[in-house]
Short mmCIF file of C-alpha atoms and ligand atoms in Angstrom, two decimals:
data_model
loop_
_atom_site.label_atom_id
_atom_site.label_comp_id
_atom_site.label_asym_id
_atom_site.label_seq_id
_atom_site.Cartn_x
_atom_site.Cartn_y
_atom_site.Cartn_z
CA MET A 30 57.06 54.80 124.05
CA GLY A 31 59.99 52.51 123.63
CA THR A 32 58.85 49.72 125.92
CA SER A 33 57.48 46.79 123.99
CA PRO A 34 53.73 46.42 124.47
CA TYR A 35 54.29 42.75 125.37
CA VAL A 36 56.43 43.78 128.31
CA TRP A 37 53.73 45.87 129.84
CA ILE A 38 51.10 43.24 129.12
CA VAL A 39 53.12 40.83 131.22
CA ILE A 40 53.75 43.37 133.98
CA LEU A 41 50.15 44.46 134.10
CA SER A 42 48.79 40.92 134.04
CA ALA A 43 50.83 40.18 137.15
CA TRP A 44 49.71 43.37 138.80
CA TRP A 45 46.07 42.91 138.27
CA PHE A 46 45.99 39.34 139.43
CA THR A 47 46.54 40.75 142.86
CA ASP A 48 43.04 42.15 143.29
CA PHE A 49 42.22 44.59 140.55
CA ILE A 50 38.73 43.65 139.43
CA HIS A 51 36.33 46.32 138.22
CA SER A 52 33.10 46.12 136.44
CA LEU A 53 33.07 47.69 133.03
CA PRO A 54 33.19 50.39 131.90
CA VAL A 55 36.13 51.79 133.83
CA GLU A 56 36.73 55.52 133.97
CA THR A 57 40.24 56.36 132.82
CA THR A 58 42.30 59.37 131.92
CA ILE A 59 44.85 60.06 129.24
CA ASP A 60 48.35 61.34 129.90
CA CYS A 61 50.08 62.68 126.81
CA THR A 62 53.42 63.26 128.52
CA THR A 63 54.36 59.95 130.12
CA GLY A 64 51.43 57.72 129.19
CA THR A 65 49.21 55.61 131.42
CA THR A 66 48.76 51.88 131.68
CA VAL A 67 45.46 50.73 133.06
CA PRO A 68 44.23 47.19 133.64
CA LEU A 69 40.47 47.40 133.25
CA GLY A 70 39.69 44.12 134.96
CA GLU A 71 37.99 40.95 133.92
CA VAL A 72 34.78 40.43 132.02
CA ASP A 73 32.83 37.41 130.79
CA GLU A 74 33.04 36.35 127.22
CA LYS A 75 30.00 37.66 125.24
CA TYR A 76 30.09 41.00 127.06
CA ALA A 77 28.75 43.82 124.91
CA GLY A 78 28.82 47.48 125.88
CA ASP A 79 31.15 50.21 127.06
CA ILE A 80 34.61 49.16 128.19
CA ASP A 81 36.62 52.30 128.76
CA SER A 82 35.20 55.71 129.55
CA ILE A 83 37.95 58.27 129.04
CA ILE A 84 37.32 61.55 130.86
CA SER A 85 39.09 64.88 131.34
CA ILE A 86 40.78 64.86 127.96
CA PRO A 87 42.78 68.10 127.72
CA SER A 88 41.09 70.29 125.16
CA GLY A 89 42.55 70.20 121.70
CA THR A 90 44.16 66.78 122.24
CA GLU A 91 43.95 64.48 119.27
CA LEU A 92 43.74 60.75 120.09
CA THR A 93 43.81 57.62 117.95
CA PRO A 94 43.27 53.98 118.95
CA ASP A 95 46.21 51.66 118.37
CA PHE A 96 45.88 47.88 117.99
CA THR A 97 49.42 46.99 116.95
CA GLN A 98 50.00 44.79 120.00
CA CYS A 99 46.75 42.87 119.37
CA PRO A 100 45.54 43.16 115.77
CA GLN A 101 42.79 40.60 116.38
CA CYS A 102 41.36 42.85 119.15
CA GLU A 103 40.34 45.49 116.63
CA GLN A 104 37.40 43.45 115.36
CA PHE A 105 35.70 43.83 118.76
CA LEU A 106 36.20 47.49 119.57
CA GLU A 107 35.27 50.93 118.41
CA PHE A 108 36.55 54.26 119.64
CA VAL A 109 33.90 56.96 119.95
CA TYR A 110 35.60 60.31 120.14
CA VAL A 111 35.18 63.91 118.99
CA VAL A 112 38.28 66.12 119.25
CA SER A 113 36.40 69.11 120.68
CA ILE A 114 34.82 67.08 123.51
CA THR A 115 36.62 66.06 126.69
CA ASN A 116 35.17 62.54 126.98
CA ALA A 117 35.69 59.47 124.77
CA THR A 118 34.46 55.90 124.94
CA VAL A 119 35.85 52.57 123.85
CA LYS A 120 33.00 50.11 123.37
CA THR A 121 32.36 46.74 121.79
CA LYS A 122 31.12 46.58 118.24
CA THR A 123 30.56 42.86 118.56
CA PRO A 124 30.30 40.71 121.74
CA LEU A 125 33.68 39.64 123.14
CA ASP A 126 34.79 36.14 122.18
CA ALA A 127 37.46 34.31 124.18
CA GLU A 128 37.91 31.77 121.38
CA ALA A 129 39.06 34.52 119.02
CA LEU A 130 41.72 35.62 121.52
CA THR A 131 43.40 32.31 122.38
CA GLU A 132 46.67 33.61 120.90
CA THR A 133 46.85 36.33 123.54
CA GLY A 134 45.72 34.05 126.35
CA GLY A 135 42.27 35.65 126.44
CA ILE A 136 43.64 39.17 126.88
CA LEU A 137 42.08 42.05 125.00
CA SER A 138 44.47 44.96 124.72
CA TYR A 139 44.75 48.24 122.90
CA SER A 140 46.19 51.64 123.46
CA ILE A 141 45.13 55.21 122.92
CA THR A 142 47.88 57.27 121.34
CA CYS A 143 48.28 61.03 121.66
CA THR A 144 48.90 62.20 118.12
CA SER A 145 51.00 65.18 119.15
CA THR A 146 53.53 63.32 121.32
CA GLY A 147 53.16 59.71 120.20
CA VAL A 148 52.73 58.67 123.85
CA THR A 149 50.61 55.55 124.30
CA ASN A 150 48.07 54.83 127.01
CA GLY A 151 47.68 51.08 127.30
CA ARG A 152 44.55 49.21 128.36
CA ILE A 153 44.05 45.53 128.96
CA VAL A 154 40.96 43.47 129.74
CA ARG A 155 40.97 39.79 130.62
CA ILE A 156 38.16 37.84 128.96
CA ARG A 157 36.77 35.05 131.12
CA ASP A 158 36.07 31.99 128.97
CA LEU A 159 32.52 30.66 129.10
CA ASN A 160 31.57 27.13 128.11
CA ASP A 161 29.81 28.09 124.91
CA ASN A 162 31.12 25.26 122.68
CA ALA A 163 30.33 21.56 122.74
CA PRO A 164 32.87 18.96 121.61
CA ILE A 165 32.45 18.01 117.96
CA PHE A 166 33.72 14.74 116.50
CA GLU A 167 35.91 15.05 113.44
CA LYS A 168 33.87 12.29 111.78
CA ALA A 169 30.25 11.23 112.24
CA GLU A 170 31.29 7.64 111.55
CA TYR A 171 34.54 5.73 111.95
CA ILE A 172 35.09 2.39 110.26
CA ALA A 173 37.61 -0.02 111.75
CA ASN A 174 38.50 -2.88 109.42
CA ILE A 175 40.07 -5.73 111.32
CA ALA A 176 41.41 -8.97 109.95
CA GLY A 177 41.37 -12.11 112.01
CA THR A 178 40.13 -12.40 115.54
CA LEU A 179 40.17 -9.77 118.22
CA SER A 180 42.14 -10.27 121.35
CA GLU A 181 42.35 -8.43 124.60
CA GLY A 182 44.22 -5.15 124.36
CA ASP A 183 43.98 -4.82 120.56
CA ASP A 184 43.53 -1.27 119.35
CA VAL A 185 40.47 -0.81 117.17
CA VAL A 186 40.39 2.82 116.12
CA GLN A 187 41.12 6.22 117.63
CA VAL A 188 38.30 8.74 117.56
CA LYS A 189 38.81 12.47 117.98
CA ALA A 190 36.59 15.36 118.97
CA VAL A 191 37.54 19.02 119.33
CA ASP A 192 36.00 21.56 121.72
CA ALA A 193 36.56 25.12 120.52
CA ASP A 194 36.47 26.74 123.96
CA ALA A 195 39.58 28.67 124.95
CA SER A 196 40.39 27.19 128.37
CA PRO A 197 40.99 23.61 129.56
CA ILE A 198 38.23 23.94 132.14
CA ASN A 199 35.81 24.28 129.21
CA ASN A 200 37.53 22.34 126.42
CA ARG A 201 38.94 19.21 128.05
CA ILE A 202 37.30 16.18 126.47
CA THR A 203 36.45 12.86 128.09
CA TYR A 204 35.49 9.95 125.85
CA SER A 205 33.13 7.22 126.91
CA LEU A 206 31.42 4.27 125.29
CA LEU A 207 27.63 4.24 125.31
CA ALA A 208 26.14 0.96 126.43
CA THR A 209 25.14 -1.33 123.56
CA GLU A 210 25.00 -5.09 123.11
CA SER A 211 28.67 -5.26 122.19
CA SER A 212 30.04 -2.53 124.41
CA ALA A 213 31.27 -5.01 127.03
CA THR A 214 33.82 -6.29 124.52
CA PHE A 215 35.30 -2.83 123.98
CA ALA A 216 36.39 0.21 125.93
CA VAL A 217 37.58 3.69 125.07
CA GLU A 218 40.54 5.36 126.70
CA PRO A 219 38.90 8.46 128.31
CA SER A 220 41.56 11.02 127.41
CA SER A 221 42.91 9.79 124.06
CA GLY A 222 39.77 8.39 122.41
CA GLN A 223 41.54 5.12 121.61
CA VAL A 224 38.97 2.35 121.31
CA TYR A 225 40.34 -1.06 122.25
CA VAL A 226 39.30 -4.61 123.08
CA VAL A 227 38.81 -5.42 126.76
CA SER A 228 37.59 -8.96 126.76
CA ALA A 229 39.23 -11.71 124.78
CA ALA A 230 36.23 -12.04 122.58
CA GLY A 231 37.59 -14.30 119.90
CA GLN A 232 35.76 -14.22 116.63
CA ILE A 233 32.92 -11.74 116.89
CA GLU A 234 30.37 -10.33 114.52
CA ASN A 235 30.59 -6.94 112.87
CA VAL A 236 29.43 -4.48 115.51
CA THR A 237 28.45 -0.84 115.79
CA LEU A 238 29.53 1.17 118.81
CA GLN A 239 28.62 4.66 119.98
CA VAL A 240 31.32 6.84 121.51
CA MET A 241 30.51 10.04 123.35
CA ALA A 242 32.82 13.02 123.86
CA SER A 243 31.90 15.28 126.79
CA ASP A 244 33.42 18.51 128.05
CA PRO A 245 33.76 19.10 131.81
CA HIS A 246 30.27 20.64 131.94
CA GLY A 247 28.44 17.87 130.08
CA LEU A 248 28.15 19.36 126.60
CA ASN A 249 28.63 16.38 124.33
CA ASP A 250 28.70 14.82 120.87
CA THR A 251 28.37 11.22 119.74
CA THR A 252 30.00 9.31 116.92
CA THR A 253 29.51 5.85 115.47
CA VAL A 254 32.28 3.27 115.26
CA LYS A 255 31.67 0.38 112.89
CA VAL A 256 33.93 -2.55 113.58
CA MET A 257 34.16 -4.82 110.54
CA ILE A 258 35.71 -8.21 111.08
CA TRP A 259 37.28 -9.87 108.02
CA GLU A 260 39.00 -13.17 107.36
CA SER A 261 42.79 -13.01 107.40
CA ARG A 262 42.99 -15.20 104.34
CA ASP A 263 41.28 -12.51 102.23
CA VAL A 264 43.84 -9.83 103.05
CA VAL A 265 45.85 -8.51 100.10
CA VAL A 266 49.18 -6.84 100.83
CA ILE A 267 50.95 -4.40 98.56
CA SER A 268 54.09 -2.48 99.27
CA LEU A 269 54.62 1.10 98.16
CA ASN A 270 57.89 3.02 97.76
CA GLN A 271 56.54 5.81 99.98
CA GLU A 272 57.07 6.99 103.54
CA ILE A 273 54.50 5.64 105.97
CA GLY A 274 53.42 9.17 106.99
CA THR A 275 52.63 10.04 103.38
CA VAL A 276 50.58 6.88 102.90
CA GLN A 277 48.72 7.42 106.18
CA ASN A 278 47.92 11.00 105.24
CA LYS A 279 46.66 9.95 101.83
CA SER A 280 44.98 6.72 102.80
CA LEU A 281 41.52 7.90 101.81
CA GLU A 282 42.68 9.03 98.35
CA MET A 283 44.63 5.79 97.98
CA LYS A 284 41.55 3.74 98.85
CA GLU A 285 39.55 5.64 96.24
CA ALA A 286 42.31 5.24 93.63
CA LEU A 287 42.39 1.48 94.22
CA GLU A 288 38.59 1.34 94.01
CA ARG A 289 38.62 3.15 90.65
CA ALA A 290 41.41 0.96 89.30
CA LEU A 291 40.02 -2.36 90.53
CA GLY A 292 36.30 -1.72 90.30
CA TRP A 293 35.67 -3.11 93.80
CA SER A 294 35.19 -1.57 97.23
CA VAL A 295 38.43 -1.42 99.15
CA ASN A 296 38.57 -1.75 102.95
CA ILE A 297 41.97 -0.71 104.24
CA ILE A 298 43.04 -2.95 107.12
CA SER A 299 46.40 -1.42 107.91
CA VAL A 300 49.15 0.86 106.71
CA SER A 301 52.43 -0.06 108.31
CA SER A 302 56.15 -0.05 107.87
CA SER A 303 56.37 -3.69 108.83
CA ARG A 304 54.23 -6.38 107.34
CA GLY A 305 52.11 -6.09 110.44
CA VAL A 306 48.69 -7.41 109.71
CA LEU A 307 49.62 -11.03 109.46
CA ALA A 308 52.05 -10.68 112.32
CA LEU A 309 54.79 -12.79 110.83
CA SER A 310 57.67 -12.80 113.22
CA ARG A 311 60.22 -14.03 110.75
CA THR A 312 59.79 -11.63 107.91
CA ILE A 313 62.78 -11.23 105.69
CA GLU A 314 62.87 -8.16 103.54
CA ILE A 315 63.65 -8.69 99.92
CA HIS A 316 65.09 -5.59 98.37
CA THR A 317 64.68 -6.07 94.71
CA LEU A 318 65.39 -3.24 92.38
CA GLN A 319 64.68 -0.68 95.04
CA GLY A 320 67.66 0.53 96.99
CA LYS A 321 67.99 -0.24 100.66
CA ASN A 322 67.09 3.35 101.51
CA THR A 323 63.93 3.43 99.48
CA PRO A 324 61.01 3.90 101.85
CA ARG A 325 58.66 0.97 101.96
CA THR A 326 55.16 0.94 103.35
CA TYR A 327 52.82 -2.01 103.44
CA VAL A 328 49.15 -1.56 102.78
CA SER A 329 46.79 -4.42 103.56
CA PHE A 330 43.24 -4.37 102.38
CA ILE A 331 40.24 -6.48 101.54
CA ALA A 332 38.22 -5.98 98.39
CA THR A 333 34.46 -6.48 98.32
CA GLU A 334 31.87 -6.28 95.58
CA THR A 335 30.91 -2.67 95.05
CA ASN A 336 27.20 -3.24 95.41
CA GLY A 337 27.26 -6.29 97.62
CA THR A 338 28.99 -7.65 100.66
CA ASN A 339 30.80 -10.57 99.06
CA VAL A 340 34.53 -10.58 99.59
CA ILE A 341 36.68 -10.89 96.48
CA PRO A 342 39.16 -13.78 96.92
CA LYS A 343 42.71 -12.67 97.53
CA GLU A 344 44.03 -14.47 94.45
CA THR A 345 41.53 -12.68 92.21
CA VAL A 346 42.62 -9.29 93.57
CA GLN A 347 46.31 -10.13 93.23
CA THR A 348 45.81 -11.23 89.64
CA LYS A 349 44.02 -8.02 88.82
CA LEU A 350 46.73 -5.92 90.47
CA LEU A 351 49.28 -7.61 88.20
CA ASP A 352 47.21 -7.76 85.01
CA ASP A 353 45.90 -4.19 85.26
CA GLU A 354 49.21 -2.83 86.44
CA GLU A 355 49.21 0.12 84.08
CA ASN A 356 45.77 1.22 85.17
CA VAL A 357 46.46 0.75 88.87
CA LEU A 358 49.76 2.57 88.58
CA ALA A 359 48.11 5.48 86.76
CA GLU A 360 45.48 5.86 89.49
CA MET A 361 47.99 5.52 92.32
CA GLN A 362 50.33 8.03 90.69
CA GLN A 363 47.49 10.54 90.72
CA VAL A 364 47.69 10.31 94.51
CA PHE A 365 51.40 9.86 95.19
CA GLY A 366 53.08 11.38 92.15
CA PRO A 367 54.91 9.84 89.20
CA SER A 368 57.60 8.14 91.28
CA LEU A 369 55.05 5.80 92.88
CA ARG A 370 55.74 2.09 92.38
CA TYR A 371 54.00 -0.84 94.04
CA GLU A 372 54.57 -4.50 94.50
CA VAL A 373 52.10 -7.23 95.29
CA VAL A 374 53.34 -9.16 98.28
CA ASP A 375 52.25 -12.65 99.15
CA ASP A 376 52.78 -14.21 102.51
CA GLY A 377 52.09 -17.69 101.36
CA SER A 378 50.12 -19.93 103.62
CA LEU A 379 49.36 -18.73 107.11
CA SER A 380 50.07 -22.08 108.64
CA THR A 381 53.67 -22.03 107.51
CA PRO A 382 55.02 -18.54 108.02
CA ASN A 383 57.72 -18.08 105.48
CA ILE A 384 59.67 -15.65 103.43
CA PRO A 385 57.44 -13.25 101.54
CA ILE A 386 57.50 -13.81 97.82
CA ILE A 387 57.33 -10.81 95.60
CA LEU A 388 54.81 -11.97 93.03
CA GLY A 389 55.52 -9.30 90.56
CA THR A 390 57.23 -6.04 90.33
CA VAL A 391 56.35 -2.95 88.45
CA ILE A 392 59.80 -1.47 88.64
CA PRO A 393 61.47 -2.70 85.52
CA VAL A 394 64.00 0.10 85.34
CA ILE A 395 65.26 2.71 87.69
CA ILE A 396 66.38 5.79 85.88
CA ILE A 397 68.92 7.68 87.84
CA VAL A 398 68.66 11.32 87.06
CA SER A 399 71.73 13.21 87.97
CA ALA A 400 70.95 16.35 89.85
CA ILE A 401 73.90 18.00 88.18
CA SER A 402 72.56 17.43 84.70
CA ILE A 403 69.36 19.35 85.46
C1 LIG B 502 32.05 63.12 130.73
O1 LIG B 502 32.06 62.09 131.73
C2 LIG B 502 31.69 62.56 133.01
C3 LIG B 502 31.86 61.42 133.97
O2 LIG B 502 31.23 60.26 133.49
C4 LIG B 502 30.28 63.08 132.99
O3 LIG B 502 29.93 63.58 134.24
C5 LIG B 502 30.16 64.16 131.94
O4 LIG B 502 28.83 64.54 131.81
C6 LIG B 502 30.68 63.66 130.60
N1 LIG B 502 30.69 64.77 129.67
C7 LIG B 502 30.27 64.63 128.42
C8 LIG B 502 30.40 65.82 127.57
O5 LIG B 502 29.86 63.54 127.98
C1 LIG B 503 31.24 -8.06 108.20
O1 LIG B 503 30.60 -7.42 107.10
C2 LIG B 503 31.18 -7.71 105.84
C3 LIG B 503 30.47 -6.89 104.79
O2 LIG B 503 29.13 -6.78 105.06
C4 LIG B 503 31.05 -9.22 105.57
O3 LIG B 503 31.61 -9.54 104.31
C5 LIG B 503 31.78 -9.96 106.68
O4 LIG B 503 31.65 -11.34 106.49
C6 LIG B 503 31.21 -9.57 108.01
N1 LIG B 503 32.00 -10.20 109.07
C7 LIG B 503 31.44 -11.02 109.93
C8 LIG B 503 32.38 -11.61 110.95
O5 LIG B 503 30.26 -11.26 109.96
C1 LIG B 504 24.52 15.22 126.21
O1 LIG B 504 23.90 16.39 125.73
C2 LIG B 504 22.50 16.35 125.75
C3 LIG B 504 22.01 17.62 125.11
O2 LIG B 504 22.54 17.75 123.84
C4 LIG B 504 21.97 16.18 127.16
O3 LIG B 504 20.58 16.07 127.13
C5 LIG B 504 22.58 14.93 127.77
O4 LIG B 504 22.22 14.85 129.12
C6 LIG B 504 24.11 14.97 127.67
N1 LIG B 504 24.63 13.70 128.13
C7 LIG B 504 25.51 13.59 129.09
C8 LIG B 504 25.92 12.22 129.45
O5 LIG B 504 25.98 14.57 129.68
C1 LIG B 505 50.78 14.25 107.52
O1 LIG B 505 49.83 15.23 107.95
C2 LIG B 505 50.24 15.90 109.14
C3 LIG B 505 49.13 16.82 109.58
O2 LIG B 505 48.42 17.31 108.50
C4 LIG B 505 51.54 16.67 108.85
O3 LIG B 505 51.97 17.32 110.02
C5 LIG B 505 52.60 15.69 108.41
O4 LIG B 505 53.78 16.39 108.07
C6 LIG B 505 52.12 14.90 107.22
N1 LIG B 505 53.11 13.89 106.93
C7 LIG B 505 53.56 13.67 105.70
C8 LIG B 505 54.62 12.64 105.57
O5 LIG B 505 53.11 14.26 104.73
C1 LIG B 506 26.36 -0.60 91.54
O1 LIG B 506 25.50 0.47 91.91
C2 LIG B 506 25.69 1.64 91.15
C3 LIG B 506 24.79 2.71 91.69
O2 LIG B 506 24.64 2.57 93.08
C4 LIG B 506 25.39 1.36 89.70
O3 LIG B 506 25.64 2.52 88.93
C5 LIG B 506 26.27 0.23 89.21
O4 LIG B 506 25.94 -0.12 87.88
C6 LIG B 506 26.14 -0.99 90.08
N1 LIG B 506 27.10 -2.00 89.66
C7 LIG B 506 26.79 -3.28 89.54
C8 LIG B 506 27.89 -4.18 89.13
O5 LIG B 506 25.67 -3.70 89.77
CA1 LIG B 507 33.17 23.29 125.88
CA1 LIG B 508 34.18 29.89 125.30
#
């Protein structure tokens, strides 16, 4: 009593690392005066059967299992006990699962409490993680839309797989590119999953890559990366009065909102806080009606026919964004809320980098609502 269960978990963990390995079940006894603390040893994940065989229970003692220090342990265990009998057993009701006990570092713990005195008898078992999960990619297909030509070192897309196993020895993921016709142009960073360009390939065709994620024991999953190369001159840029993180998080909904509003397919090229895609070095920000502190995020995209592959000319898209402003705004506000405003930004000709011209603005008025008046 009194001592926090976490304290004895730590103490006992240290103790039993010395050399205290049993095979289960372990025979234990109960002490209703001062309590006992017994490390039961280590067992493989998936173990099913008896864990703790309690003997020599003083007659008339009433015992109850207690899972307060590990509520998630209760799902695995049952306590088989009859008050008039001097033996009791703690056994699994479902095979042990290391993945379900990651919060406790793979330690299963419980105690048996003497009802009359409230004294606890702690037990802990370390679950050895097995490699029973393969990595799984978050997406079966990644699409990387890239404008212009590719050059050495350019990032293409970052893929991500997750391995549900509890320990690094079983869940560490290594990414690799499977050999295809185009794989010599690209590489994947083994630990991060960042796909990038390795050879200065210049203008290349649209290509499909296969990336594999493997755990340290060879369990693996594969995903497809489609690299779509577009012409820079077709890229449309809009700016939104939103934080970049918000736009990145909602980029799929935003793409779908633009598709509904415009009636074309939308391929997002980039979401950035600078007007990155066209890489203008001498960009001058024009703060129109928005205050200097208004967040501003640039979204570049290319529109294509919904049922075909033809690219819609940039000027056509820009015109529609201005003409159908009300419609586009309504769709975008569904995603970002009623404060969303956008501007169509034009970079002018690529050959003469110049000051961006705001073609139109959909912020005719800013209504300042005083917080005090609400
Ligand atoms: C209690 O456990 C002991 C040791 O395992 C065993 O010899 C005895 O038969 C058991 N008694 C009962 C009632 O199960
Ligand atoms: C890539 O595919 C898109 C859509 O199919 C097409 O419009 C574009 O021209 C292709 N790019 C290249 C470099 O072939
Ligand atoms: C990937 O997993 C499959 C079984 O799903 C196996 O046959 C193959 O050898 C593994 N590949 C590698 C490179 O480990
Ligand atoms: C974007 O999503 C991540 C993860 O879901 C979250 O941590 C982050 O706060 C989100 N950012 C914004 C600006 O909503
Ligand atoms: C495009 O295809 C969809 C179904 O795939 C169809 O409903 C729609 O009418 C088509 N649009 C055009 C312009 O052909
Ligand atoms: Ca694994
Ligand atoms: Ca496991």
